[in-house]
Short mmCIF file of C-alpha atoms in Angstrom, two decimals:
data_model
loop_
_atom_site.label_atom_id
_atom_site.label_comp_id
_atom_site.label_asym_id
_atom_site.label_seq_id
_atom_site.Cartn_x
_atom_site.Cartn_y
_atom_site.Cartn_z
CA MET P 846 68.87 -89.12 -4.44
CA SER P 847 66.16 -88.42 -1.95
CA VAL P 848 66.88 -85.73 1.05
CA ALA P 849 66.89 -88.44 3.64
CA ASP P 850 69.65 -90.41 1.71
CA LEU P 851 71.95 -87.04 1.64
CA VAL P 852 71.23 -86.39 5.09
CA GLU P 853 72.44 -89.93 6.19
CA SER P 854 75.29 -90.10 3.84
CA ASN P 855 76.64 -86.87 5.43
CA THR P 856 75.54 -87.38 9.49
CA SER P 857 79.21 -89.13 9.81
CA THR P 858 81.01 -86.23 8.27
CA GLY P 859 79.13 -82.77 9.06
CA LEU P 860 79.62 -80.42 6.91
CA ARG P 861 79.11 -80.45 3.05
CA GLN P 862 80.32 -78.25 0.43
CA MET P 863 77.97 -76.83 -1.91
CA LEU P 864 79.24 -74.64 -4.98
CA ARG P 865 76.56 -72.13 -5.35
CA LEU P 866 75.91 -71.21 -9.01
CA ALA P 867 73.25 -69.17 -11.16
CA CYS P 868 70.54 -70.03 -13.82
CA GLY P 869 68.69 -67.84 -14.64
CA GLN P 870 67.03 -66.19 -11.47
CA THR P 871 67.76 -69.64 -9.73
CA GLN P 872 70.31 -70.68 -7.46
CA LEU P 873 71.96 -73.60 -7.89
CA LEU P 874 73.97 -75.63 -5.42
CA VAL P 875 75.96 -78.84 -6.50
CA PRO P 876 78.13 -81.00 -4.25
CA ILE P 877 82.12 -79.67 -4.36
CA ASP P 878 83.18 -83.71 -4.48
CA VAL P 879 81.60 -83.77 -7.58
CA VAL P 880 82.95 -80.69 -9.48
CA ARG P 881 86.14 -81.19 -11.22
CA GLU P 882 86.93 -77.80 -12.66
CA ILE P 883 85.41 -74.26 -13.66
CA LEU P 884 85.84 -72.57 -16.79
CA GLU P 885 85.35 -69.46 -18.69
CA HIS P 886 83.11 -70.00 -21.46
CA GLY P 887 85.48 -70.56 -24.35
CA ARG P 888 85.40 -71.92 -27.55
CA LEU P 889 83.19 -75.20 -28.39
CA THR P 890 82.49 -76.91 -30.70
CA VAL P 891 78.30 -77.14 -31.98
CA LEU P 892 77.06 -80.49 -33.08
CA PRO P 893 74.02 -80.39 -35.82
CA ARG P 894 71.10 -81.67 -35.03
CA THR P 895 71.43 -82.23 -31.52
CA PRO P 896 68.85 -80.49 -29.10
CA ASP P 897 69.21 -77.27 -27.77
CA PHE P 898 70.52 -78.39 -24.15
CA LEU P 899 73.28 -79.81 -25.86
CA HIS P 900 75.13 -76.32 -25.97
CA GLY P 901 78.31 -78.09 -28.10
CA VAL P 902 81.61 -80.11 -26.53
CA MET P 903 84.99 -78.88 -25.45
CA ASN P 904 88.57 -80.55 -25.36
CA LEU P 905 89.72 -80.56 -22.11
CA ARG P 906 93.09 -81.88 -21.97
CA GLY P 907 92.45 -83.96 -24.89
CA ALA P 908 88.85 -85.14 -23.55
CA VAL P 909 85.90 -84.50 -25.49
CA ILE P 910 83.44 -82.91 -23.04
CA PRO P 911 80.03 -82.28 -23.55
CA VAL P 912 78.44 -78.73 -22.21
CA VAL P 913 74.94 -78.91 -21.38
CA ASP P 914 72.94 -75.92 -21.21
CA LEU P 915 71.10 -75.65 -18.18
CA HIS P 916 68.81 -73.18 -19.43
CA ALA P 917 67.71 -75.38 -21.94
CA ARG P 918 67.93 -78.24 -19.69
CA PHE P 919 65.35 -77.09 -17.63
CA GLY P 920 63.23 -75.90 -20.48
CA PHE P 921 63.99 -71.87 -20.16
CA GLY P 922 65.16 -71.70 -23.65
CA ARG P 923 68.62 -71.23 -24.76
CA ALA P 924 71.21 -69.66 -22.37
CA VAL P 925 72.49 -66.02 -23.56
CA VAL P 926 76.30 -66.23 -22.96
CA GLU P 927 77.71 -63.64 -21.14
CA LYS P 928 80.72 -62.08 -19.51
CA ARG P 929 80.14 -64.34 -16.03
CA SER P 930 79.12 -67.21 -17.75
CA ALA P 931 81.06 -70.46 -16.86
CA ILE P 932 81.49 -73.83 -17.84
CA VAL P 933 81.53 -76.14 -14.55
CA VAL P 934 82.73 -79.71 -15.27
CA VAL P 935 81.60 -82.24 -13.23
CA GLU P 936 82.00 -85.79 -12.85
CA VAL P 937 78.61 -88.11 -13.18
CA PRO P 938 78.34 -92.11 -12.76
CA ASP P 939 78.07 -93.46 -16.31
CA ALA P 940 74.84 -95.54 -17.57
CA GLN P 941 76.16 -98.51 -15.91
CA GLY P 942 77.39 -97.12 -12.86
CA HIS P 943 80.60 -97.92 -13.03
CA ASP P 944 82.78 -95.41 -14.56
CA MET P 945 82.69 -91.81 -14.15
CA LEU P 946 81.98 -89.72 -16.85
CA ALA P 947 82.84 -85.64 -17.44
CA MET P 948 80.53 -83.19 -18.09
CA GLY P 949 80.27 -79.33 -18.54
CA LEU P 950 77.17 -77.24 -16.84
CA LEU P 951 76.92 -74.07 -18.49
CA VAL P 952 75.83 -71.46 -16.17
CA ASP P 953 75.39 -67.48 -15.67
CA ALA P 954 77.82 -67.34 -12.82
CA VAL P 955 80.04 -69.07 -10.19
CA PHE P 956 80.06 -67.65 -6.76
CA GLU P 957 81.10 -69.54 -3.85
CA VAL P 958 81.58 -72.88 -1.95
CA LEU P 959 79.42 -72.66 1.07
CA ASP P 960 79.37 -75.47 3.97
CA VAL P 961 75.96 -77.01 4.61
CA GLU P 962 74.88 -78.64 7.57
CA PRO P 963 73.24 -81.65 6.42
CA ALA P 964 69.92 -81.11 8.27
CA ALA P 965 69.52 -77.74 6.40
CA ILE P 966 68.87 -79.92 3.29
CA GLU P 967 64.91 -79.45 2.99
CA ALA P 968 62.15 -81.24 0.95
CA VAL P 969 61.49 -79.85 -2.39
CA PRO P 970 58.01 -78.55 -2.57
CA PRO P 971 55.65 -79.99 -5.03
CA LEU P 972 54.63 -76.45 -6.56
CA GLY P 973 55.88 -72.95 -7.11
CA MET P 974 59.26 -73.99 -8.38
CA LEU P 975 60.75 -72.91 -11.63
CA VAL P 976 63.25 -75.47 -11.96
CA PRO P 977 61.41 -79.01 -12.76
CA PRO P 978 61.38 -80.48 -9.33
CA ALA P 979 62.74 -83.72 -10.74
CA PHE P 980 66.52 -81.87 -11.33
CA VAL P 981 66.18 -81.16 -8.04
CA ALA P 982 67.39 -83.33 -4.62
CA GLY P 983 66.55 -80.77 -1.92
CA MET P 984 66.39 -77.19 -1.21
CA VAL P 985 68.87 -74.90 0.96
CA ASN P 986 68.22 -71.85 2.62
CA VAL P 987 71.14 -69.27 1.58
CA ARG P 988 71.39 -66.09 3.01
CA ASP P 989 67.27 -65.60 3.38
CA SER P 990 66.62 -67.16 0.19
CA TYR P 991 66.19 -70.56 -1.53
CA ALA P 992 68.62 -72.45 -3.77
CA CYS P 993 67.76 -75.79 -5.54
CA LEU P 994 70.49 -78.89 -4.74
CA LEU P 995 70.72 -79.98 -8.18
CA ASN P 996 69.89 -83.79 -8.82
CA LEU P 997 73.00 -84.84 -11.25
CA ALA P 998 72.16 -88.14 -11.10
CA HIS P 999 68.94 -87.27 -12.96
CA THR P 1000 70.01 -84.12 -14.66
CA LEU P 1001 72.76 -85.21 -16.42
CA ALA P 1002 71.80 -88.74 -16.91
CA PRO P 1003 73.53 -90.16 -19.82
CA ALA P 1004 71.35 -92.58 -20.91
CA GLU P 1005 68.14 -90.11 -21.15
CA LEU P 1006 70.13 -87.52 -22.73
CA ALA P 1007 71.49 -90.19 -25.66
CA ARG P 1008 67.91 -91.17 -26.18
CA LEU P 1009 66.82 -86.73 -25.99
CA ILE P 1010 70.14 -86.68 -28.69
CA GLY P 1011 68.90 -89.51 -31.00
CA GLN P 1012 65.47 -88.30 -31.11
CA GLY P 1013 66.67 -84.64 -32.34
CA GLN P 1014 69.29 -86.48 -34.70
CA ARG P 1015 66.17 -88.39 -36.24
CA ALA P 1016 63.68 -85.30 -36.64
CA GLY P 1017 66.34 -83.33 -38.33
#
């Protein structure tokens, strides 16, 4: 989704609420309307022969939820789980765009919900980003620092994640 799409889709509703999180030194924003819940890091089942970005799976009230390590997904190496680490459960469209899939995001910390004016979402600069630009939908100035609005459609694209997991299993 482009910055123009984000601004256009929100002009009628005014402010857009975003959850602010941390992944390493990077501040991230996720639209609150895709957040299902926020959990403490707990017991996960690690799957053998899967890429580093798949931290494991968890049972959430009878449903198996994959948990994606954003550190590894962004190419930063595996996350070190600490006291403030959390799993943010989000819903993303499936590969066909018909149903919603729940996935967990392993992050270093969850901070707050912010109100963001659609016009405050800026374009992603071509250089100087720690997070690969394909994973970012826009930039937002938060307290004199910039936060990356996460492009969940790309970061958690089910078909792409399945392809990468399949490659890992064949290689192992």
